[in-house]
Every structure is written in structure tokens, then in C-alpha cells.
Amino acid sequence: MKRREALKNIGLSLGYTVAAPSILSLLHSCKSEVEVWAPQFLSLNEGIVLKNLVDLILPKTDDTPGALDVNVPEFIDLCLAKATLEEQQNKFKKGFSEVMKTLHIPEEGPSKLKPEVYDALLAKYFKVDKAQIEKFKQNKIDKLVFNNLNYIRYQSIWAYKNTEFIGKNVLAYDPIPGPAKGCISIEEATGGKAWSL
């Protein structure tokens, strides 16, 4: 059986069950330089848009690297290309096409868009109440854009938290756990950090 077929058969898809060892091997293979990245699933312009969205979802801070620093956009593209069923690939492409239209990409390409344009798009769909989300679900275009951006946000966070660097250097990491201590605060156990494993 080909590797791609095997990955598809174990349920790697848009937001569904993820087989950790296989998907993590894809994640760790995303070690290319961001500047020379050539998307495998997305077009070059779509890749630029994805990078800008992911950078706003998980930006770099003084204490932690951003999603771009650990190649999250490359992972999302690679996962879509190699580990997603064709039906779900088509669904993502359709939704991402609507994201591109909503951004009103100029003729010069998406690299000419200011970060404020991407930020306004994310604010429109993420900084809303439940009533507005229900309105999005009633409109075909808004529903496609909302679902697509939610997928990107989910995948970005999942990929970010599962990178080796973040797991070892940002989250609480103990590859050989010691004795179990019940009923202690997370502050006492890990200094307030989530576990990476």
C-alpha cells in the first residue's frame, strides 16, 4: 500500500481523527526555510495568504516563537496535500477560494495586502457572538469562509503545540515522568504550563 493511501485510510482529514505518529512525522518533515517554501497543495498566492493568517493566529512574542517560526503553514499545506481525502481537499479549496475573494486580492498579489486586512477578516469571523455565527451559517459564502478559517485556526494550534521545539521548550516536558502526585495545582506541577506529551 502506498504511504499516501495509508495516511488517508487512518483518518487524516479536515479536523477529524488524527493518527499521532503518522501526522507528527509530517509535522517534523516541515523544516524548510519559510522564504523558499513552495506549497504542494495550495497555489503560491494561497500560500502567502495562509502564512499571513497563521501569523496573526499565533504571532511571535517576546517569550515564544510564532507559528511561522516552527513552519505551521508548511505543515498545513503538506497535510492537505498528502493526508487528506480528495473530497475534503476540494471542500478546503472551495472555502479557501472564498477567503481569497473576501480579501479582495489586488492584481499585484496578496503580498501587497497590509496585515490590517487579514486582521479585519479574522476579527469579522472570530470576534463574534453565537447569534452572528448562526447568521454566518445561513449564508453560503460566510459559512464557507467561517468553516475554512476555523479549520486553519484548529490546524495551526494543533501543529504548533505538537512541534518538537514548542513541546520541549515552551510547554511542560518530562519524557520520563516521575511519581504520580494527586491533587496538586498546575502551578506546583508544571509552573502553570500545559503538558506537551
PDB file of C-alpha atoms in Angstrom:
ATOM      1  CA  MET A   1       0.000   0.000   0.000  1.00  0.00           C
ATOM      2  CA  LYS A   2       1.307   3.461  -0.848  1.00  0.00           C
ATOM      3  CA  ARG A   3       2.105   5.812   2.012  1.00  0.00           C
ATOM      4  CA  ARG A   4      -0.443   8.384   0.849  1.00  0.00           C
ATOM      5  CA  GLU A   5      -3.230   5.793   0.759  1.00  0.00           C
ATOM      6  CA  ALA A   6      -2.232   4.523   4.193  1.00  0.00           C
ATOM      7  CA  LEU A   7      -2.386   8.031   5.635  1.00  0.00           C
ATOM      8  CA  LYS A   8      -5.791   8.607   4.098  1.00  0.00           C
ATOM      9  CA  ASN A   9      -7.076   5.327   5.485  1.00  0.00           C
ATOM     10  CA  ILE A  10      -6.096   6.174   9.052  1.00  0.00           C
ATOM     11  CA  GLY A  11      -8.411   9.125   9.112  1.00  0.00           C
ATOM     12  CA  LEU A  12      -6.296  12.186   8.488  1.00  0.00           C
ATOM     13  CA  SER A  13      -8.736  14.782   7.267  1.00  0.00           C
ATOM     14  CA  LEU A  14     -10.121  18.249   7.847  1.00  0.00           C
ATOM     15  CA  GLY A  15     -10.496  18.328  11.595  1.00  0.00           C
ATOM     16  CA  TYR A  16     -11.269  14.654  12.110  1.00  0.00           C
ATOM     17  CA  THR A  17      -9.334  11.980  13.963  1.00  0.00           C
ATOM     18  CA  VAL A  18      -5.598  12.311  13.695  1.00  0.00           C
ATOM     19  CA  ALA A  19      -3.221   9.386  13.989  1.00  0.00           C
ATOM     20  CA  ALA A  20      -0.496  10.958  16.081  1.00  0.00           C
ATOM     21  CA  PRO A  21       2.652   9.106  14.937  1.00  0.00           C
ATOM     22  CA  SER A  22       1.927   9.491  11.235  1.00  0.00           C
ATOM     23  CA  ILE A  23       0.825  13.101  11.325  1.00  0.00           C
ATOM     24  CA  LEU A  24       3.695  14.048  13.607  1.00  0.00           C
ATOM     25  CA  SER A  25       6.146  12.620  11.099  1.00  0.00           C
ATOM     26  CA  LEU A  26       4.648  15.021   8.534  1.00  0.00           C
ATOM     27  CA  LEU A  27       4.966  17.844  11.021  1.00  0.00           C
ATOM     28  CA  HIS A  28       8.632  17.146  11.708  1.00  0.00           C
ATOM     29  CA  SER A  29       9.369  16.962   7.987  1.00  0.00           C
ATOM     30  CA  CYS A  30       8.383  20.645   7.641  1.00  0.00           C
ATOM     31  CA  LYS A  31      11.823  22.072   8.310  1.00  0.00           C
ATOM     32  CA  SER A  32      12.293  24.078   5.114  1.00  0.00           C
ATOM     33  CA  GLU A  33      13.142  27.743   5.113  1.00  0.00           C
ATOM     34  CA  VAL A  34       9.947  29.801   5.072  1.00  0.00           C
ATOM     35  CA  GLU A  35      11.335  32.164   2.387  1.00  0.00           C
ATOM     36  CA  VAL A  36      11.863  29.321  -0.118  1.00  0.00           C
ATOM     37  CA  TRP A  37       8.664  27.440   0.606  1.00  0.00           C
ATOM     38  CA  ALA A  38       6.787  26.285  -2.486  1.00  0.00           C
ATOM     39  CA  PRO A  39       3.335  24.994  -1.458  1.00  0.00           C
ATOM     40  CA  GLN A  40       2.429  21.496  -2.607  1.00  0.00           C
ATOM     41  CA  PHE A  41      -1.352  21.766  -2.303  1.00  0.00           C
ATOM     42  CA  LEU A  42      -2.036  25.488  -2.369  1.00  0.00           C
ATOM     43  CA  SER A  43      -1.059  27.963  -5.067  1.00  0.00           C
ATOM     44  CA  LEU A  44       1.751  30.404  -4.317  1.00  0.00           C
ATOM     45  CA  ASN A  45      -0.732  33.235  -3.660  1.00  0.00           C
ATOM     46  CA  GLU A  46      -2.842  30.990  -1.423  1.00  0.00           C
ATOM     47  CA  GLY A  47       0.329  30.060   0.459  1.00  0.00           C
ATOM     48  CA  ILE A  48       1.069  33.740   1.088  1.00  0.00           C
ATOM     49  CA  VAL A  49      -2.465  34.257   2.416  1.00  0.00           C
ATOM     50  CA  LEU A  50      -2.190  31.169   4.627  1.00  0.00           C
ATOM     51  CA  LYS A  51       1.126  32.387   6.076  1.00  0.00           C
ATOM     52  CA  ASN A  52      -0.362  35.790   6.894  1.00  0.00           C
ATOM     53  CA  LEU A  53      -3.440  34.286   8.542  1.00  0.00           C
ATOM     54  CA  VAL A  54      -1.423  31.778  10.578  1.00  0.00           C
ATOM     55  CA  ASP A  55       0.981  34.517  11.654  1.00  0.00           C
ATOM     56  CA  LEU A  56      -1.932  36.518  13.079  1.00  0.00           C
ATOM     57  CA  ILE A  57      -3.477  33.467  14.745  1.00  0.00           C
ATOM     58  CA  LEU A  58      -0.208  32.537  16.510  1.00  0.00           C
ATOM     59  CA  PRO A  59       2.165  35.513  16.382  1.00  0.00           C
ATOM     60  CA  LYS A  60       5.679  35.625  17.730  1.00  0.00           C
ATOM     61  CA  THR A  61       6.032  37.111  21.216  1.00  0.00           C
ATOM     62  CA  ASP A  62       8.992  38.074  23.374  1.00  0.00           C
ATOM     63  CA  ASP A  63       8.809  34.692  25.117  1.00  0.00           C
ATOM     64  CA  THR A  64       7.651  32.288  22.413  1.00  0.00           C
ATOM     65  CA  PRO A  65       8.230  31.726  18.709  1.00  0.00           C
ATOM     66  CA  GLY A  66       5.336  32.276  16.346  1.00  0.00           C
ATOM     67  CA  ALA A  67       3.671  29.746  14.082  1.00  0.00           C
ATOM     68  CA  LEU A  68       5.850  30.863  11.171  1.00  0.00           C
ATOM     69  CA  ASP A  69       8.984  30.118  13.204  1.00  0.00           C
ATOM     70  CA  VAL A  70       8.001  26.445  13.511  1.00  0.00           C
ATOM     71  CA  ASN A  71       6.686  26.099   9.914  1.00  0.00           C
ATOM     72  CA  VAL A  72       2.993  25.693  10.672  1.00  0.00           C
ATOM     73  CA  PRO A  73       1.810  26.891   7.206  1.00  0.00           C
ATOM     74  CA  GLU A  74       4.092  24.323   5.559  1.00  0.00           C
ATOM     75  CA  PHE A  75       2.597  21.622   7.757  1.00  0.00           C
ATOM     76  CA  ILE A  76      -0.992  22.595   6.915  1.00  0.00           C
ATOM     77  CA  ASP A  77      -0.194  22.586   3.198  1.00  0.00           C
ATOM     78  CA  LEU A  78       1.639  19.257   3.414  1.00  0.00           C
ATOM     79  CA  CYS A  79      -1.155  17.687   5.449  1.00  0.00           C
ATOM     80  CA  LEU A  80      -3.719  18.831   2.880  1.00  0.00           C
ATOM     81  CA  ALA A  81      -1.570  17.503   0.012  1.00  0.00           C
ATOM     82  CA  LYS A  82      -0.604  14.142   1.468  1.00  0.00           C
ATOM     83  CA  ALA A  83      -3.021  13.205   4.218  1.00  0.00           C
ATOM     84  CA  THR A  84      -6.445  14.472   3.250  1.00  0.00           C
ATOM     85  CA  LEU A  85      -9.145  12.763   1.234  1.00  0.00           C
ATOM     86  CA  GLU A  86      -9.900  14.257  -2.181  1.00  0.00           C
ATOM     87  CA  GLU A  87     -13.433  15.228  -1.174  1.00  0.00           C
ATOM     88  CA  GLN A  88     -12.110  17.162   1.804  1.00  0.00           C
ATOM     89  CA  GLN A  89      -9.336  18.708  -0.302  1.00  0.00           C
ATOM     90  CA  ASN A  90     -11.996  20.021  -2.672  1.00  0.00           C
ATOM     91  CA  LYS A  91     -14.030  21.348   0.247  1.00  0.00           C
ATOM     92  CA  PHE A  92     -10.994  23.186   1.608  1.00  0.00           C
ATOM     93  CA  LYS A  93     -10.089  24.593  -1.830  1.00  0.00           C
ATOM     94  CA  LYS A  94     -13.646  25.885  -2.295  1.00  0.00           C
ATOM     95  CA  GLY A  95     -13.631  27.536   1.120  1.00  0.00           C
ATOM     96  CA  PHE A  96     -10.158  28.984   0.665  1.00  0.00           C
ATOM     97  CA  SER A  97     -11.180  30.380  -2.709  1.00  0.00           C
ATOM     98  CA  GLU A  98     -13.920  32.308  -0.895  1.00  0.00           C
ATOM     99  CA  VAL A  99     -11.388  33.522   1.680  1.00  0.00           C
ATOM    100  CA  MET A 100      -9.270  34.864  -1.196  1.00  0.00           C
ATOM    101  CA  LYS A 101     -12.294  36.621  -2.734  1.00  0.00           C
ATOM    102  CA  THR A 102     -13.268  38.115   0.627  1.00  0.00           C
ATOM    103  CA  LEU A 103      -9.773  39.604   0.972  1.00  0.00           C
ATOM    104  CA  HIS A 104     -10.106  41.365  -2.426  1.00  0.00           C
ATOM    105  CA  ILE A 105      -6.587  40.413  -3.531  1.00  0.00           C
ATOM    106  CA  PRO A 106      -5.069  43.177  -5.711  1.00  0.00           C
ATOM    107  CA  GLU A 107      -3.614  42.388  -9.142  1.00  0.00           C
ATOM    108  CA  GLU A 108      -0.086  42.615  -7.694  1.00  0.00           C
ATOM    109  CA  GLY A 109      -0.895  39.672  -5.429  1.00  0.00           C
ATOM    110  CA  PRO A 110      -1.597  39.109  -1.723  1.00  0.00           C
ATOM    111  CA  SER A 111       1.871  40.230  -0.640  1.00  0.00           C
ATOM    112  CA  LYS A 112       0.643  43.810  -1.216  1.00  0.00           C
ATOM    113  CA  LEU A 113      -2.118  43.441   1.390  1.00  0.00           C
ATOM    114  CA  LYS A 114      -1.465  45.061   4.746  1.00  0.00           C
ATOM    115  CA  PRO A 115      -1.714  42.978   7.943  1.00  0.00           C
ATOM    116  CA  GLU A 116      -4.752  45.051   8.928  1.00  0.00           C
ATOM    117  CA  VAL A 117      -6.737  43.481   6.066  1.00  0.00           C
ATOM    118  CA  TYR A 118      -6.045  39.966   7.359  1.00  0.00           C
ATOM    119  CA  ASP A 119      -6.721  41.079  10.918  1.00  0.00           C
ATOM    120  CA  ALA A 120     -10.086  42.558   9.886  1.00  0.00           C
ATOM    121  CA  LEU A 121     -11.044  39.271   8.214  1.00  0.00           C
ATOM    122  CA  LEU A 122     -10.191  37.248  11.320  1.00  0.00           C
ATOM    123  CA  ALA A 123     -11.987  39.745  13.568  1.00  0.00           C
ATOM    124  CA  LYS A 124     -15.102  39.604  11.379  1.00  0.00           C
ATOM    125  CA  TYR A 125     -15.391  35.831  11.753  1.00  0.00           C
ATOM    126  CA  PHE A 126     -13.829  35.152  15.163  1.00  0.00           C
ATOM    127  CA  LYS A 127     -14.745  38.123  17.351  1.00  0.00           C
ATOM    128  CA  VAL A 128     -18.480  37.485  17.188  1.00  0.00           C
ATOM    129  CA  ASP A 129     -21.246  36.135  19.380  1.00  0.00           C
ATOM    130  CA  LYS A 130     -23.312  32.993  18.839  1.00  0.00           C
ATOM    131  CA  ALA A 131     -26.083  34.903  17.082  1.00  0.00           C
ATOM    132  CA  GLN A 132     -23.652  36.188  14.458  1.00  0.00           C
ATOM    133  CA  ILE A 133     -22.222  32.694  13.973  1.00  0.00           C
ATOM    134  CA  GLU A 134     -25.744  31.453  13.278  1.00  0.00           C
ATOM    135  CA  LYS A 135     -26.122  34.205  10.667  1.00  0.00           C
ATOM    136  CA  PHE A 136     -22.885  33.049   9.042  1.00  0.00           C
ATOM    137  CA  LYS A 137     -24.307  29.529   8.839  1.00  0.00           C
ATOM    138  CA  GLN A 138     -27.340  30.841   6.936  1.00  0.00           C
ATOM    139  CA  ASN A 139     -25.210  32.478   4.226  1.00  0.00           C
ATOM    140  CA  LYS A 140     -23.408  30.086   1.871  1.00  0.00           C
ATOM    141  CA  ILE A 141     -20.309  32.275   1.383  1.00  0.00           C
ATOM    142  CA  ASP A 142     -19.982  33.275   5.042  1.00  0.00           C
ATOM    143  CA  LYS A 143     -20.370  29.650   6.070  1.00  0.00           C
ATOM    144  CA  LEU A 144     -17.565  28.543   3.714  1.00  0.00           C
ATOM    145  CA  VAL A 145     -15.230  31.303   4.909  1.00  0.00           C
ATOM    146  CA  PHE A 146     -16.069  30.752   8.596  1.00  0.00           C
ATOM    147  CA  ASN A 147     -15.537  26.975   8.389  1.00  0.00           C
ATOM    148  CA  ASN A 148     -12.309  27.393   6.429  1.00  0.00           C
ATOM    149  CA  LEU A 149     -10.858  29.907   8.872  1.00  0.00           C
ATOM    150  CA  ASN A 150     -11.867  27.673  11.786  1.00  0.00           C
ATOM    151  CA  TYR A 151     -10.050  24.757  10.168  1.00  0.00           C
ATOM    152  CA  ILE A 152      -6.930  26.886   9.688  1.00  0.00           C
ATOM    153  CA  ARG A 153      -7.087  28.052  13.321  1.00  0.00           C
ATOM    154  CA  TYR A 154      -7.572  24.490  14.625  1.00  0.00           C
ATOM    155  CA  GLN A 155      -4.773  23.044  12.492  1.00  0.00           C
ATOM    156  CA  SER A 156      -2.451  25.931  13.363  1.00  0.00           C
ATOM    157  CA  ILE A 157      -2.878  25.451  17.093  1.00  0.00           C
ATOM    158  CA  TRP A 158      -2.613  21.659  16.876  1.00  0.00           C
ATOM    159  CA  ALA A 159       0.505  21.769  14.701  1.00  0.00           C
ATOM    160  CA  TYR A 160       2.117  24.482  16.823  1.00  0.00           C
ATOM    161  CA  LYS A 161       1.620  22.604  20.091  1.00  0.00           C
ATOM    162  CA  ASN A 162       2.950  19.385  18.577  1.00  0.00           C
ATOM    163  CA  THR A 163       6.208  20.693  17.160  1.00  0.00           C
ATOM    164  CA  GLU A 164       9.331  19.407  18.852  1.00  0.00           C
ATOM    165  CA  PHE A 165      10.601  22.883  19.737  1.00  0.00           C
ATOM    166  CA  ILE A 166       7.346  24.023  21.365  1.00  0.00           C
ATOM    167  CA  GLY A 167       6.906  20.677  23.130  1.00  0.00           C
ATOM    168  CA  LYS A 168      10.373  20.765  24.669  1.00  0.00           C
ATOM    169  CA  ASN A 169      10.961  24.470  25.201  1.00  0.00           C
ATOM    170  CA  VAL A 170       7.588  26.153  25.740  1.00  0.00           C
ATOM    171  CA  LEU A 171       5.246  23.525  27.184  1.00  0.00           C
ATOM    172  CA  ALA A 172       5.944  21.381  30.251  1.00  0.00           C
ATOM    173  CA  TYR A 173       8.063  18.458  29.048  1.00  0.00           C
ATOM    174  CA  ASP A 174       9.069  15.393  31.019  1.00  0.00           C
ATOM    175  CA  PRO A 175       9.846  12.381  28.802  1.00  0.00           C
ATOM    176  CA  ILE A 176      10.412  10.182  31.853  1.00  0.00           C
ATOM    177  CA  PRO A 177       7.673  11.107  34.324  1.00  0.00           C
ATOM    178  CA  GLY A 178       8.324  10.623  37.996  1.00  0.00           C
ATOM    179  CA  PRO A 179       5.880   9.611  40.714  1.00  0.00           C
ATOM    180  CA  ALA A 180       2.208  10.496  40.327  1.00  0.00           C
ATOM    181  CA  LYS A 181       1.161  13.309  42.621  1.00  0.00           C
ATOM    182  CA  GLY A 182      -2.580  13.672  43.040  1.00  0.00           C
ATOM    183  CA  CYS A 183      -4.477  16.826  43.866  1.00  0.00           C
ATOM    184  CA  ILE A 184      -1.747  19.378  43.251  1.00  0.00           C
ATOM    185  CA  SER A 185      -2.198  22.608  41.368  1.00  0.00           C
ATOM    186  CA  ILE A 186      -0.919  23.029  37.827  1.00  0.00           C
ATOM    187  CA  GLU A 187       1.282  25.833  39.161  1.00  0.00           C
ATOM    188  CA  GLU A 188       3.001  23.397  41.505  1.00  0.00           C
ATOM    189  CA  ALA A 189       3.184  20.592  38.940  1.00  0.00           C
ATOM    190  CA  THR A 190       4.408  22.447  35.857  1.00  0.00           C
ATOM    191  CA  GLY A 191       4.745  26.117  36.706  1.00  0.00           C
ATOM    192  CA  GLY A 192       1.388  26.792  35.017  1.00  0.00           C
ATOM    193  CA  LYS A 193       2.336  25.247  31.667  1.00  0.00           C
ATOM    194  CA  ALA A 194       0.308  22.652  29.758  1.00  0.00           C
ATOM    195  CA  TRP A 195       1.954  19.253  29.226  1.00  0.00           C
ATOM    196  CA  SER A 196       3.477  18.612  25.822  1.00  0.00           C
ATOM    197  CA  LEU A 197       3.029  14.838  25.959  1.00  0.00           C
TER     198      LEU A 197
END
